Amino acid sequence: MRKAVALFLTIALLLVCIPNAFAARTTIIFWHYPQDEYSDAWWEEWIEEYNNSQNEVYVELEWVPMDGWNVKLKGAQAAGTAPDIYGMPLADAGRNVTNGTVLAFDEYVDPAIWEDLTDVARQYTYINGSYWSFPRYLEPSAMLLWRKDLFEAAGLDPEMPPTTWDELIETGKKLKTDTCWGLHIPTNEADIGWTTWGMQYGLSGSLALNDDWSKSRMSELEGYHQLANFFNDVYWANIAPEQAIYGYGSIDALCENRCAMLMTGSWSLATVLIDYPEMVDKIGVSHFPTPDGSYDHATASMGGYCVLMDKLTEHPQECADFLVWMFTRDPAVMYDFFERSHFSKFSPWKSVESMIAQADTYSINPWLETVMDTVIPYSIPEPIYPWEVTYAFGRAVNRILLEGYDAEEALRIADDEVNKYIENFGLAGQNLKN
Amino acid sequence: MNERHITGLTASKGPKRSRRQLTRQLRNNLEGMLLVIPALLLITIFAIIPMIYALFSSVYDVSLYTGTEFVGFENYQRVLHDTVFWSTFKTAFRYMLYVIPASLLLAFMLANLMIRIPKKAAGIFKASIYIPNVISGVITSVIFIFIYDYDSGLANVLLEKIGIKRIGWVTDTKYAMLAVAIPAIWMSLGGTTLIMLSGLNDIPTVYYEAASIDGANAFQQLYKITLPSMRNVFIYLLVTSIVGSMQVFELPNLITHGGPLYSTTTPNLHIYTHFINDTSLGYTVAASLVIFLLLAGLTAVIFRLISSEKSME
């Protein structure tokens, strides 16, 4: 009997003590979606380092697949079980501020850390007088990659990519064979919409919405007409697949000889360097062609990723401390990320930029100079207006290609769709200010 | 005549029953009620309460983080004035036209084939035709995404073999619905065929023997015996297919993402897209309720037709 009582008491004591032992450490839930292997490994290794470096906070990293991300996050927010912090595209910081789903970091960090932000990054994170995100990296969204060996085989100069739209189409015709497309560009409405933000701005001098987001003006802007007609010209030249072979983020079509020229973002450079090292000498990189061949106006938008803090987190201080540890305590942490990316991405933090400047980056990434000189200086930040506006332009292009509309009519319908959305969701006056 | 007579209580009284009989009846009723309670609880938790909550939410501008604001019928107005919302019903109707006739016709032909071949072969045939039924919609979608690959997908390779130009199956408005309908037919064929087969097996063979003696040919037997005898099977399959088609979500979501130009955006996919993208849930909830009412109405009409005397003849 005494043994049984002793056993019972021991178990009861353990049950009381064990949870307390665990409770001593605050757990932060961090959601991110898997990206490149090197990027995921960077998160995992440095988070482990952080967890081992102290006993107060435990960061639990959960990988959530990109295709289920929106529904899982929305579901968790509805159920009150959203993660404490989560990774997101840079421009989504603004959308989350509008939606009221994120918490500003101002109260929880030393304001001096923000002085280390580059101007481009500050545009994304400093909104309505507060800092809302820790930016991780920047990258231009649209460039032209081409296969030098296929240019040579077609009797073209492998070092001379097309610079105008007309040249692009003519070159595409010369490069197209039975098994290899001349050009690969996005074909679905969402990709057509967002990958051309830079071109939309570069050609029009502004984006689809007016400054206070009260009106869509695509049909009024000549640049939108030009861009929509460019997609139409490519379509009818029959140099690109009507249905993209791979997603916009993929380099595979170019490396697997299925296209000779590819529109893609700078992330693809890391993929070539890591996954297709034998192709490095065969691939050239330039800004995406423009109507007149000049590159001194935007051809790409400058996107990237950041980490946001959920508005309802119970541990805002712990979240902020972790992010400060990762992003601003020691530039070596972020430098490690850029080194793993073969310097295909760009730092939003000046101190990290300085470290990168000391490294022999041009020998690691042979295309870096071109990207730094001809793409990045003219890139624009991604717009933070709702995705519906972006999709509307994609649909306008498809109306021209698939339904035979002219650009004027297709863009007018797009304007009508967006203006209806503005009216339905009270968008007017919601544009956020830095 | 007083109310007791109208409700039939008087009629049920009959001869006086003993107390023991009443107790037994009460116990039986109690047992029945106890058995119903779990189902009733589940329906209350997962259907009735959410429905009441949805009705309540639909008149508010519901935001997950920034509080709610009473907006009256504004959400309903937005839904009812949304041209895309109404176009999703046209899409669902187009989907029905693609899927239901083809599915019923193919299943009918296959079922007729199966009752004519040897039993062993029919068994293998049945099993193989039913396999797509047990494959999830997600896996089916992935399989067909590969089939519709523009460059190396089976569909375009076959078209090229017969001299037809490649098709942008999921990016061309002319073919996107077909691209969704083909896997839908493939998935539903097994179940539909087996139901048809059981219907065919229920028709007494003497009908056909008598018809043969009277000199009826195969077409006359089909028209005068098989089709009339299968009417209730057809009605059942038609009803379930119509209701299922109105609710289709997985295939268009994964294969075409509702595009291009909303040509495969079905009502449920439209709601889902708004749930994911909107800043508030008001539109989503109101649209769900409107679709629920329309579907309930459609189902009621169909069941009314089915349960009518005419259909039971």
PDB file of C-alpha atoms in Angstrom, chain A residues 65-69 71 188 243-244, chain B residues 95 135-149 169-171 176-177 179-181 183-184 187 247-260 264-266 268-270 272-273 276:
ATOM      1  CA  PRO A  65       4.033  24.701 -48.717  1.00  0.00           C
ATOM      2  CA  MET A  66       3.517  27.751 -50.892  1.00  0.00           C
ATOM      3  CA  ASP A  67       0.443  26.382 -52.693  1.00  0.00           C
ATOM      4  CA  GLY A  68      -1.405  25.906 -49.416  1.00  0.00           C
ATOM      5  CA  TRP A  69       0.016  28.967 -47.693  1.00  0.00           C
ATOM      6  CA  VAL A  71      -5.580  29.069 -47.032  1.00  0.00           C
ATOM      7  CA  ASN A 188      -1.195  32.915 -66.970  1.00  0.00           C
ATOM      8  CA  GLN A 243       0.993  27.702 -72.252  1.00  0.00           C
ATOM      9  CA  ALA A 244       4.161  28.204 -70.208  1.00  0.00           C
TER      10      ALA A 244
ATOM     11  CA  TYR B  95     -19.446  22.125 -66.786  1.00  0.00           C
ATOM     12  CA  ILE B 135      -8.157   8.189 -56.593  1.00  0.00           C
ATOM     13  CA  SER B 136      -8.398  11.582 -54.923  1.00  0.00           C
ATOM     14  CA  GLY B 137      -9.191  14.657 -56.961  1.00  0.00           C
ATOM     15  CA  VAL B 138      -5.803  16.113 -56.075  1.00  0.00           C
ATOM     16  CA  ILE B 139      -3.920  13.167 -57.547  1.00  0.00           C
ATOM     17  CA  THR B 140      -6.173  13.148 -60.610  1.00  0.00           C
ATOM     18  CA  SER B 141      -5.476  16.854 -61.089  1.00  0.00           C
ATOM     19  CA  VAL B 142      -1.725  16.326 -60.893  1.00  0.00           C
ATOM     20  CA  ILE B 143      -1.918  13.455 -63.411  1.00  0.00           C
ATOM     21  CA  PHE B 144      -3.873  15.621 -65.832  1.00  0.00           C
ATOM     22  CA  ILE B 145      -1.585  18.619 -65.334  1.00  0.00           C
ATOM     23  CA  PHE B 146       1.175  16.389 -66.734  1.00  0.00           C
ATOM     24  CA  ILE B 147      -1.100  15.202 -69.535  1.00  0.00           C
ATOM     25  CA  TYR B 148      -1.865  18.823 -70.483  1.00  0.00           C
ATOM     26  CA  ASP B 149       1.790  19.915 -70.535  1.00  0.00           C
ATOM     27  CA  TRP B 169      -5.246  23.211 -72.631  1.00  0.00           C
ATOM     28  CA  VAL B 170      -5.285  25.236 -69.453  1.00  0.00           C
ATOM     29  CA  THR B 171      -4.549  28.711 -70.839  1.00  0.00           C
ATOM     30  CA  ALA B 176      -9.952  25.078 -70.427  1.00  0.00           C
ATOM     31  CA  MET B 177     -13.416  23.747 -69.549  1.00  0.00           C
ATOM     32  CA  ALA B 179      -9.490  20.216 -69.690  1.00  0.00           C
ATOM     33  CA  VAL B 180     -11.435  20.167 -66.420  1.00  0.00           C
ATOM     34  CA  ALA B 181     -14.323  18.061 -67.735  1.00  0.00           C
ATOM     35  CA  PRO B 183     -10.758  14.218 -65.632  1.00  0.00           C
ATOM     36  CA  ALA B 184     -14.184  14.756 -64.061  1.00  0.00           C
ATOM     37  CA  MET B 187     -13.262  10.052 -62.129  1.00  0.00           C
ATOM     38  CA  GLN B 247     -20.270  22.186 -56.142  1.00  0.00           C
ATOM     39  CA  VAL B 248     -17.198  21.210 -58.163  1.00  0.00           C
ATOM     40  CA  PHE B 249     -14.060  22.813 -56.769  1.00  0.00           C
ATOM     41  CA  GLU B 250     -10.955  20.641 -56.681  1.00  0.00           C
ATOM     42  CA  LEU B 251     -10.337  20.084 -60.394  1.00  0.00           C
ATOM     43  CA  PRO B 252     -10.724  23.695 -61.608  1.00  0.00           C
ATOM     44  CA  ASN B 253      -8.821  24.961 -58.591  1.00  0.00           C
ATOM     45  CA  LEU B 254      -5.810  22.760 -59.251  1.00  0.00           C
ATOM     46  CA  ILE B 255      -5.810  22.380 -63.026  1.00  0.00           C
ATOM     47  CA  THR B 256      -6.789  25.843 -64.301  1.00  0.00           C
ATOM     48  CA  HIS B 257      -7.002  27.961 -61.119  1.00  0.00           C
ATOM     49  CA  GLY B 258     -10.389  29.104 -62.375  1.00  0.00           C
ATOM     50  CA  GLY B 259      -8.919  30.746 -65.488  1.00  0.00           C
ATOM     51  CA  PRO B 260      -8.385  31.867 -68.087  1.00  0.00           C
ATOM     52  CA  THR B 264     -13.525  27.678 -65.176  1.00  0.00           C
ATOM     53  CA  THR B 265     -14.349  29.605 -62.008  1.00  0.00           C
ATOM     54  CA  THR B 266     -17.158  27.637 -60.399  1.00  0.00           C
ATOM     55  CA  ASN B 268     -17.338  27.220 -54.829  1.00  0.00           C
ATOM     56  CA  LEU B 269     -14.009  28.255 -56.319  1.00  0.00           C
ATOM     57  CA  HIS B 270     -15.251  31.854 -56.464  1.00  0.00           C
ATOM     58  CA  TYR B 272     -12.729  30.172 -51.947  1.00  0.00           C
ATOM     59  CA  THR B 273     -10.855  32.851 -53.920  1.00  0.00           C
ATOM     60  CA  ILE B 276      -8.255  33.834 -49.513  1.00  0.00           C
TER      61      ILE B 276
END
